[in-house]
mmCIF file of C-alpha atoms in Angstrom:
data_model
loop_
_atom_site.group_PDB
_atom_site.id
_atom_site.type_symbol
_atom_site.label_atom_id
_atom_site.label_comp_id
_atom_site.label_asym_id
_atom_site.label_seq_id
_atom_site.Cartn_x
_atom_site.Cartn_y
_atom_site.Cartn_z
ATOM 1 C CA UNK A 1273 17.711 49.309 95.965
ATOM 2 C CA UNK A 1274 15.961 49.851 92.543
ATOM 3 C CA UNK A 1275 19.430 49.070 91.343
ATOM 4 C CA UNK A 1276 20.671 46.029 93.299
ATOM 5 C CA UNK A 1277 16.913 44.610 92.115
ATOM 6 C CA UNK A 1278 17.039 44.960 88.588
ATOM 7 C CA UNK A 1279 20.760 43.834 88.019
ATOM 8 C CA UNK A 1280 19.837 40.548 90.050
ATOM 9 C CA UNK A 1281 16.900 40.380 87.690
ATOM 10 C CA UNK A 1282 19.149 40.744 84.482
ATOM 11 C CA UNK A 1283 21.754 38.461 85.935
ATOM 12 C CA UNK A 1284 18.919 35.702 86.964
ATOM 13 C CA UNK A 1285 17.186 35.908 83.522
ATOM 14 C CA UNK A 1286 20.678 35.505 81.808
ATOM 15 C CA UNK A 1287 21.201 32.326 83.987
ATOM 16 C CA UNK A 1288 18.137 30.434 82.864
ATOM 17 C CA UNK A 1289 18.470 30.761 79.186
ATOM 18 C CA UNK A 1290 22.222 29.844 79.705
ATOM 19 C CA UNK A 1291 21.215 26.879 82.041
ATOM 20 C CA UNK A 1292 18.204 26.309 78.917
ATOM 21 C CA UNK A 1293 20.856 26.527 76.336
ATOM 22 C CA UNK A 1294 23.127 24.397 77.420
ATOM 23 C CA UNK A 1295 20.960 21.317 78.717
ATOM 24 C CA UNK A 1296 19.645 21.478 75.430
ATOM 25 C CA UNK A 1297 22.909 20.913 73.115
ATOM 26 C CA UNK A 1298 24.881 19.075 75.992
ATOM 27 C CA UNK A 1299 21.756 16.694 76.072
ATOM 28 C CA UNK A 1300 21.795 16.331 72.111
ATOM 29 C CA UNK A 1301 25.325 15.698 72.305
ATOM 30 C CA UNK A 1302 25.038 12.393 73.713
ATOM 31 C CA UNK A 1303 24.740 9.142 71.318
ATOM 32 C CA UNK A 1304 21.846 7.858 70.302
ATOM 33 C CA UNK A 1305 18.217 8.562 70.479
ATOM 34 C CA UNK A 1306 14.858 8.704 72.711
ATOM 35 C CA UNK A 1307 13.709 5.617 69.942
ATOM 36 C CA UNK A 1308 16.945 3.405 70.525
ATOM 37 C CA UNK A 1309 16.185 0.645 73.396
ATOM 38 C CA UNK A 1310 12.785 -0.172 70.963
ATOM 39 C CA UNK A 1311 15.376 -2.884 69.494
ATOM 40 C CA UNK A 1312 11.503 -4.271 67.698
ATOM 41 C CA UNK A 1313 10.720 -0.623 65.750
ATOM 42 C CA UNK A 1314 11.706 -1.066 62.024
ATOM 43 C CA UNK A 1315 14.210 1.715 60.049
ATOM 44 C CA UNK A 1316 11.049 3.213 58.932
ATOM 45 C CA UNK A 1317 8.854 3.546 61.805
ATOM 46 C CA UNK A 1318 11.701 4.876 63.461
ATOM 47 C CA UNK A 1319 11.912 7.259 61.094
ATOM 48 C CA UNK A 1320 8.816 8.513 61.263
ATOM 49 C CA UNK A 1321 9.266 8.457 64.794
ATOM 50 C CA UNK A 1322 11.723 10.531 64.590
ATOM 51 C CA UNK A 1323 10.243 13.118 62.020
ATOM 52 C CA UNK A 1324 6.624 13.105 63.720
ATOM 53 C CA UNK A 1325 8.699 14.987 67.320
ATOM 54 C CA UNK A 1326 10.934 16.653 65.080
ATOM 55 C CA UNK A 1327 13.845 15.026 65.584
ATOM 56 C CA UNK A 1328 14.953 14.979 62.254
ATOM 57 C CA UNK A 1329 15.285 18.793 61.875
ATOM 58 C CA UNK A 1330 18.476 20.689 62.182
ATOM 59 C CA UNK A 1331 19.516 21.185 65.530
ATOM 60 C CA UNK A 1332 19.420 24.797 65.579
ATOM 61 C CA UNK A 1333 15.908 25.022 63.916
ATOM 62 C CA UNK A 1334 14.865 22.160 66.564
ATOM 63 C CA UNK A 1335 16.778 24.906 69.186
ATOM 64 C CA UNK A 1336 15.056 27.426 67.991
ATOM 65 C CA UNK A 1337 11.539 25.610 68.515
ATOM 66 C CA UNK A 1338 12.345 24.391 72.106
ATOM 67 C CA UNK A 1339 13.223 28.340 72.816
ATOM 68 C CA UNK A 1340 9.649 29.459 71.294
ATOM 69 C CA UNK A 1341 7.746 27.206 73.208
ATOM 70 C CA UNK A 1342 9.765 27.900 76.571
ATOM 71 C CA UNK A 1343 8.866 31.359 76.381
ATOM 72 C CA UNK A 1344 5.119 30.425 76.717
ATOM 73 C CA UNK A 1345 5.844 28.177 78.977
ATOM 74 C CA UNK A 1346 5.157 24.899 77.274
ATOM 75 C CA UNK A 1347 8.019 22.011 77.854
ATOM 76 C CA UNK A 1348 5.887 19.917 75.086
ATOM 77 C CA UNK A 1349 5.202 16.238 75.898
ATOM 78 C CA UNK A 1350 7.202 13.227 76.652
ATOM 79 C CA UNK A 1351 8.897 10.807 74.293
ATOM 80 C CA UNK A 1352 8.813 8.221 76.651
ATOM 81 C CA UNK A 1353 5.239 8.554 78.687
ATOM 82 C CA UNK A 1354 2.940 8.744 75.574
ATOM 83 C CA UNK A 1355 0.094 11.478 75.858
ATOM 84 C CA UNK A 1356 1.950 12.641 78.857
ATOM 85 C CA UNK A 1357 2.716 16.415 78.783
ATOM 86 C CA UNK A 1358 5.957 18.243 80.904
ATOM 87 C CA UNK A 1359 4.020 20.401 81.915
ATOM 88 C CA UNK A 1360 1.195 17.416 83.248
ATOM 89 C CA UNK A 1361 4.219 15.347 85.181
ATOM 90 C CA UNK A 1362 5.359 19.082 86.642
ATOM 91 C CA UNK A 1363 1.954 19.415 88.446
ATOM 92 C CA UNK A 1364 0.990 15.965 89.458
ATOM 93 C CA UNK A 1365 4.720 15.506 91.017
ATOM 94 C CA UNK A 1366 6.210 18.353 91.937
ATOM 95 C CA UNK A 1367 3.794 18.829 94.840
ATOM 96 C CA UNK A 1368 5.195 15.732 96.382
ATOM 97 C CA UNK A 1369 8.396 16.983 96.094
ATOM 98 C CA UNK A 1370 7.689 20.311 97.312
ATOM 99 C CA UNK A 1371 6.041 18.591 100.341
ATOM 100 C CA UNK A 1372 9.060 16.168 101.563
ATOM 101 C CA UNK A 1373 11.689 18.909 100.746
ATOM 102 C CA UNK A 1374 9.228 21.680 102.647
ATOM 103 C CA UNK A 1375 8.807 19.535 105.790
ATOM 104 C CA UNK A 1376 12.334 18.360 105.805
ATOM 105 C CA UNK A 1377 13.780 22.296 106.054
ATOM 106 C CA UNK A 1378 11.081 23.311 108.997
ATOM 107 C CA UNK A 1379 12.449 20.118 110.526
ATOM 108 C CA UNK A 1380 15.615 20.901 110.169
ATOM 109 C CA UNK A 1381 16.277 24.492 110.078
ATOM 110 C CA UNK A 1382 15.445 24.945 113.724
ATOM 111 C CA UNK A 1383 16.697 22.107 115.295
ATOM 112 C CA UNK A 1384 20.009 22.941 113.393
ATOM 113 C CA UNK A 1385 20.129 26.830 114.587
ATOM 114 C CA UNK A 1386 19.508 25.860 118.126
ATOM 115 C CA UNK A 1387 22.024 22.588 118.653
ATOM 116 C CA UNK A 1388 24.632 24.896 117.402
ATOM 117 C CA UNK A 1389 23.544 27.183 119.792
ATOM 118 C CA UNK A 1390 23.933 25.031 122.471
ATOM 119 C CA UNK A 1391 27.496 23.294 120.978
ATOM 120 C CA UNK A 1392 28.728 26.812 120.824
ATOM 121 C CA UNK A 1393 27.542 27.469 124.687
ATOM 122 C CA UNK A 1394 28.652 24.585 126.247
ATOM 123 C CA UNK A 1395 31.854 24.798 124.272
ATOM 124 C CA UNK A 1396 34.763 22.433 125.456
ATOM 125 C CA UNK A 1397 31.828 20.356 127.304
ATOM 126 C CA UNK A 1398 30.698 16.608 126.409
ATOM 127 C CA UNK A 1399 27.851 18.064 124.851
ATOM 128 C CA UNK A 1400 29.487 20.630 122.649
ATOM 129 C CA UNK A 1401 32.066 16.965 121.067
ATOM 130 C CA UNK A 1402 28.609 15.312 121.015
ATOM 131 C CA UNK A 1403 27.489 17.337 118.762
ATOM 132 C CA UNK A 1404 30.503 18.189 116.647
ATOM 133 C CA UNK A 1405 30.592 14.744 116.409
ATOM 134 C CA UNK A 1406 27.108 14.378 115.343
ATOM 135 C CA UNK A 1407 27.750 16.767 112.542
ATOM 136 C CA UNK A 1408 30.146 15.185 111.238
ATOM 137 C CA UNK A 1409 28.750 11.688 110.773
ATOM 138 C CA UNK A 1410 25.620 13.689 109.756
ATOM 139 C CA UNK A 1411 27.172 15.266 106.983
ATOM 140 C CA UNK A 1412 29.485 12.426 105.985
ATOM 141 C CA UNK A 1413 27.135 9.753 105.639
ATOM 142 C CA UNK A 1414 25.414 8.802 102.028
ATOM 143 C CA UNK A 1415 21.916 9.446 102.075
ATOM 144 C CA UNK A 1416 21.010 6.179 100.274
ATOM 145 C CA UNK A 1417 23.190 4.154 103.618
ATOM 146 C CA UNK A 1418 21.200 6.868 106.135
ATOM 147 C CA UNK A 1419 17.616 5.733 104.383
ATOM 148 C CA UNK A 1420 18.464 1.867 104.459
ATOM 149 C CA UNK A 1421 19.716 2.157 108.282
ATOM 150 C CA UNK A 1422 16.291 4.417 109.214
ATOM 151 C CA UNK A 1423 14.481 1.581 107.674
ATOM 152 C CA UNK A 1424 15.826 -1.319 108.825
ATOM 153 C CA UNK A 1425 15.954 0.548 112.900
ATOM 154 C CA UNK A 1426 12.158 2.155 112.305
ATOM 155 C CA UNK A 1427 10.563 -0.135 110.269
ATOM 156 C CA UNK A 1428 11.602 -3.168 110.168
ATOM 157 C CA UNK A 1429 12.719 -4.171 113.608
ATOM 158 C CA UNK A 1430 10.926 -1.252 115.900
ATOM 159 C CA UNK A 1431 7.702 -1.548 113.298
ATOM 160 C CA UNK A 1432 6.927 2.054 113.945
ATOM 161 C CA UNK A 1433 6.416 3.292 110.440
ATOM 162 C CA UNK A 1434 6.154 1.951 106.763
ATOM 163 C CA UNK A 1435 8.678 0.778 105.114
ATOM 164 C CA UNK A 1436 7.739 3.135 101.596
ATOM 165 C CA UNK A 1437 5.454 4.448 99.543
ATOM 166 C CA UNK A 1438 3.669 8.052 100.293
ATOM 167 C CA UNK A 1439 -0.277 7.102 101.640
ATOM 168 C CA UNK A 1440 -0.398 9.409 104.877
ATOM 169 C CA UNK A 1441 1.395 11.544 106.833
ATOM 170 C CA UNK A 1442 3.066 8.383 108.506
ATOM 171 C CA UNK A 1443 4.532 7.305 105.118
ATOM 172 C CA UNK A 1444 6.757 10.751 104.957
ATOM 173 C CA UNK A 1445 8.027 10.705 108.098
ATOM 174 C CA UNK A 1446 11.299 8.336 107.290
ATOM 175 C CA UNK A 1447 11.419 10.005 104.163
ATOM 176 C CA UNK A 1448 11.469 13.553 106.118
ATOM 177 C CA UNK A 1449 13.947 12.185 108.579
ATOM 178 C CA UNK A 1450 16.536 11.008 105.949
ATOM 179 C CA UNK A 1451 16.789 14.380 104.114
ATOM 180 C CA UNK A 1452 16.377 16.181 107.544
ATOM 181 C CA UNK A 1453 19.714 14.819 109.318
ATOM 182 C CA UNK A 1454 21.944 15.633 106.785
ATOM 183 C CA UNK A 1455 20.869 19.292 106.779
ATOM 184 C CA UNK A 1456 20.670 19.472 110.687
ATOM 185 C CA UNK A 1457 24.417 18.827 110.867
ATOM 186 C CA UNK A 1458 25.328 20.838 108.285
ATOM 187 C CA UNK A 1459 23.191 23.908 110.384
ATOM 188 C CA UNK A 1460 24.440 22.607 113.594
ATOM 189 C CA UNK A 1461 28.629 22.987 112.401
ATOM 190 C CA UNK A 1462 27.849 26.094 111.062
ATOM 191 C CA UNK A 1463 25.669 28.213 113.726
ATOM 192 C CA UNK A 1464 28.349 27.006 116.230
ATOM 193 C CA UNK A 1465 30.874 28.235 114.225
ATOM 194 C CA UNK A 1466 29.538 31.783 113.720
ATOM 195 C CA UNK A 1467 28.244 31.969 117.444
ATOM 196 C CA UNK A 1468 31.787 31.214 118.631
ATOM 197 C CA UNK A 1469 33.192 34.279 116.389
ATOM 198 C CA UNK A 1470 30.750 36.781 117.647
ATOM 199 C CA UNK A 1471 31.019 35.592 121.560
ATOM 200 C CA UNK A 1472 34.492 37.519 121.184
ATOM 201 C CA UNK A 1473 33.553 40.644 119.632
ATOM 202 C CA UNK A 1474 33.157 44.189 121.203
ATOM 203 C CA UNK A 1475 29.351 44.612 121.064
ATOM 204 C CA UNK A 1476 28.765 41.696 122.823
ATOM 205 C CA UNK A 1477 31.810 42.621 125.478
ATOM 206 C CA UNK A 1478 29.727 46.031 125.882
ATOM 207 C CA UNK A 1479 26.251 43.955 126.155
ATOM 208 C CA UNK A 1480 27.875 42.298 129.797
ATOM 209 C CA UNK A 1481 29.325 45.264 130.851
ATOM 210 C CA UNK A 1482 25.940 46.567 130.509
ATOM 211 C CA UNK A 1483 24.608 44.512 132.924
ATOM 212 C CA UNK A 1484 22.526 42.526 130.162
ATOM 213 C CA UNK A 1485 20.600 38.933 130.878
ATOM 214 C CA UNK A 1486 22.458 35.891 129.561
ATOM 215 C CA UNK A 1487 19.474 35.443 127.618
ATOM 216 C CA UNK A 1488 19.249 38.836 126.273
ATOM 217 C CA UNK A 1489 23.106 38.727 124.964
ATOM 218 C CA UNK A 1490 22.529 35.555 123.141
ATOM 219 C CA UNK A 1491 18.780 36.408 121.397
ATOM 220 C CA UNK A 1492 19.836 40.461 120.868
ATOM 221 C CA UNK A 1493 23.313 40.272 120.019
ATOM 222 C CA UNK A 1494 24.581 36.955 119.243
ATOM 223 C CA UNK A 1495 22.098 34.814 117.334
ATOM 224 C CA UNK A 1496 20.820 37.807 115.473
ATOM 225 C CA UNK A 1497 24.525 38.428 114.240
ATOM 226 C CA UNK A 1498 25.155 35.143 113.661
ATOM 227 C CA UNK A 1499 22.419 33.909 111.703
ATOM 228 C CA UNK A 1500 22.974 36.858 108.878
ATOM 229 C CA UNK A 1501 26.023 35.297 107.396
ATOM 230 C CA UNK A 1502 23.575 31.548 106.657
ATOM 231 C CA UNK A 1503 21.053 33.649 105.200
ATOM 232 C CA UNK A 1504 22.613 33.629 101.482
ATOM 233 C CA UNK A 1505 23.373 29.542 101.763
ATOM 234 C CA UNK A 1506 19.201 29.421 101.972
ATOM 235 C CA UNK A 1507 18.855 28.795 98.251
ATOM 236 C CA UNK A 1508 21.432 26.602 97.722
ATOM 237 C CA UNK A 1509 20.209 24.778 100.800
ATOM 238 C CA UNK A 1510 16.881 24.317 98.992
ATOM 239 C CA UNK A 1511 18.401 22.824 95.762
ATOM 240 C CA UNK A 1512 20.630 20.316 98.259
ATOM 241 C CA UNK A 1513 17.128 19.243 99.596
ATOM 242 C CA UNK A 1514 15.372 18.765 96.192
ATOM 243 C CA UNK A 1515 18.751 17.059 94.826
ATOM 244 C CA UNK A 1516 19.180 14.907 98.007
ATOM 245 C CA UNK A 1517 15.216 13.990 97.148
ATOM 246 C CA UNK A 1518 15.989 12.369 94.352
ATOM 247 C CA UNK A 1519 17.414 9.767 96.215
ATOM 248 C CA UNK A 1520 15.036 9.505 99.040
ATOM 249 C CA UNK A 1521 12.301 9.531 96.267
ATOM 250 C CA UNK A 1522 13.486 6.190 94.545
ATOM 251 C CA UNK A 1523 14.562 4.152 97.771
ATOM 252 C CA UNK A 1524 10.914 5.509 99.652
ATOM 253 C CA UNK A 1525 9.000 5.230 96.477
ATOM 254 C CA UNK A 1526 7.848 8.369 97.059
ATOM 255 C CA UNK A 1527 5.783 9.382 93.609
ATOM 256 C CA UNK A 1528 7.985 12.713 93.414
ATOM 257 C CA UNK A 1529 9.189 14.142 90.417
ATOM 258 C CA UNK A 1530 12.597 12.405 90.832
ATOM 259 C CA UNK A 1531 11.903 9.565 89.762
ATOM 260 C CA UNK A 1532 10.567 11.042 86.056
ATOM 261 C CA UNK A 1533 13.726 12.582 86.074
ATOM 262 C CA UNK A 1534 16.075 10.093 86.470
ATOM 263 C CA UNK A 1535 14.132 7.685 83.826
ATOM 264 C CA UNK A 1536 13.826 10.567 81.144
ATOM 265 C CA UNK A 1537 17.850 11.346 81.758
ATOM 266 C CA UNK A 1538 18.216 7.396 81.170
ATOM 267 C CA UNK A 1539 15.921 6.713 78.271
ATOM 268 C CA UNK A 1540 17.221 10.161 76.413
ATOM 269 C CA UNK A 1541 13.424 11.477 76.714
ATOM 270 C CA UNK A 1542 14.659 14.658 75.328
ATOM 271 C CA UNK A 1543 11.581 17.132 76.428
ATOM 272 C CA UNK A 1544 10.998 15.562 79.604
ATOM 273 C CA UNK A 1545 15.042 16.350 80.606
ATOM 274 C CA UNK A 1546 15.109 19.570 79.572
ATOM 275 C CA UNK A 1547 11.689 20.703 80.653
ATOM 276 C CA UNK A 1548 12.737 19.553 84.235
ATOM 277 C CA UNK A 1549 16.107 20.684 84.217
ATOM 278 C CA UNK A 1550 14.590 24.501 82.954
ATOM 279 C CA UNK A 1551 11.940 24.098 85.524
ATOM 280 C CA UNK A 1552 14.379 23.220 88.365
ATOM 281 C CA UNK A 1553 16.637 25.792 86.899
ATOM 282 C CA UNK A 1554 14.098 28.522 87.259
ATOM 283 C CA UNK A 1555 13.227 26.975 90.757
ATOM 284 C CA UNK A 1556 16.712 27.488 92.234
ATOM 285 C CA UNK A 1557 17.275 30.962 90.393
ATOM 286 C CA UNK A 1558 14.154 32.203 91.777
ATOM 287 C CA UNK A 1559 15.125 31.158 94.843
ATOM 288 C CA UNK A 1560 18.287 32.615 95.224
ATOM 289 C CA UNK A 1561 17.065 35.616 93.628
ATOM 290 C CA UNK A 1562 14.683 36.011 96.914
ATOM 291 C CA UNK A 1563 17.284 35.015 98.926
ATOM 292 C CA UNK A 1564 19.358 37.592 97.597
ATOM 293 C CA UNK A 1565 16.882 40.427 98.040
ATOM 294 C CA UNK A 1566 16.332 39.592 101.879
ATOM 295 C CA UNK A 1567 19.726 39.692 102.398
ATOM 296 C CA UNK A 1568 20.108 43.104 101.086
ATOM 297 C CA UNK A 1569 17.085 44.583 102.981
ATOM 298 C CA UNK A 1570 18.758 42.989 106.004
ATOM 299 C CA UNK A 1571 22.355 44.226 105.027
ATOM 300 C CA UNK A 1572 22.381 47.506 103.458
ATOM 301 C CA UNK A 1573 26.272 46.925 102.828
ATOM 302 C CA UNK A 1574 25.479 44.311 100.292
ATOM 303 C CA UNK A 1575 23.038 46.689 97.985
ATOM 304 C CA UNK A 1576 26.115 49.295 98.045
ATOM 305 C CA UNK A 1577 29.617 46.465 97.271
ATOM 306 C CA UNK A 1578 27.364 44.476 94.760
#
């Protein structure tokens, strides 16, 4: 286990200063600069502009800087927001974020497991093409159209909830919903799937002949079996969430940390990109690096092949 640990660890830490690397001359790459759309700066204020945040430096010495100061953690401040700091926009926004994207995977997680639970159960049944068909349209549909229908149905006509914005608890619940669906079909096609391949195997053959509940077969043997193979799609259902909220963020106006991300990517606010790409980077990488040690504690086969 000491083994499988520190080669994930090696192989994580690898990832982020590749992911670091290449944000950072992939985002230099592209033509002109943080200072262009200011069509009323003069040559030299732009110039000193550009030599005040370093801009003017080789790239490689301005690589080298960017690599210093991620090591102790600073992303430096934003070329765009003046006097606001990466690090500053990280902590006032990300908790939103973390909040829709949290309550949108305990809504979702759940409901998903169980109504492909009961799809798989009532296979062949108008409840089992319900659902499949359910999943389908869930997964299908653009978030953006999904958001724009909740609203119009919810808010608008019904005038159950706000329209936007992020006051209460009342002002996430569309927001929830939106990134919720999406995810709930995606659990629902898949946890049918996998219950319908262990319904056939031998264990559960031996669990009727056993004289086992209906109830006990399907929480001891089936479920439990099933549910193992969706534990390794955990991270990358996380980074679908906080993608997908990107979205939600800017048609909600939910004060996440999308929406600094999408401006900086648009204005070429160098430090702001790349501190939130490195910080979403490490995010997802320490995710699936958790991810990856719960599955082997639950699988001892995957410690021993990997």
């Amino acid at each position: 286990m000491r083994q499988y640990i520190l080669k994930r660890l090696v192989i994580s830490v690898i990832t982020i200063w590749l992911i670091a690397t290449c944000s950072f001359f992939l985002l230099h790459a592209l033509p002109g600069n943080p200072f262009a759309t200011q069509k009323m700066m003069s040559p030299e204020m732009l110039n000193k502009m550009m030599s005040y945040y370093g801009l003017d430096r080789p790239l490689m010495e301005q690589y080298i800087t960017f690599m210093k100061n991620l090591l102790h953690g600073d992303f430096g401040y934003s070329l765009k927001y003046v006097g606001k700091s990466v690090n500053g926009v990280i902590a006032q926004t990300f908790p939103v974020s973390a909040q829709l994207g949290l309550q949108s995977y305990l809504l979702s997680f759940p409901v998903g497991i169980c109504l492909g639970i009961v799809a798989a159960r009532k296979r062949g049944r108008a409840i089992d093409y319900s659902l499949v068909a359910f999943s389908v349209l869930g997964v299908s549909v653009p978030v953006f159209i999904l958001a724009s229908l909740l609203q119009y149905v919810f808010a608008i006509r019904l005038k159950w909830l706000p329209v936007a914005q992020w006051k209460s608890f009342a002002y996430t619940i569309l927001p929830t919903l939106t990134l919720a669906i999406g995810s709930i079909a995606g659990k629902t096609r898949t946890m049918r799937t996998l219950m319908l391949e262990v319904i056939t195997e031998d264990y559960v053959k031996t669990a009727k002949a056993k004289g086992l509940s209906g109830l006990q077969i399907v929480w001891n043997h089936q479920i439990r079996n099933a549910i193992i193979p969706m534990i390794p799609s955990l991270g990358m259902e996380i980074v679908s969430i906080l993608m997908g909220s990107f979205v939600v963020e800017q048609i909600y106006a939910v004060p996440g940390i999308g929406a600094y991300f999408v401006s900086s990517v648009q204005s070429l606010d160098y430090t702001m990109t790349l501190g939130l790409t490195v910080f979403f980077g490490v995010f997802v990488i320490t995710a699936n690096f958790i991810i990856d040690l719960i599955y082997g504690l639950i699988d001892p086969r995957i410690r021993v092949v990997k």
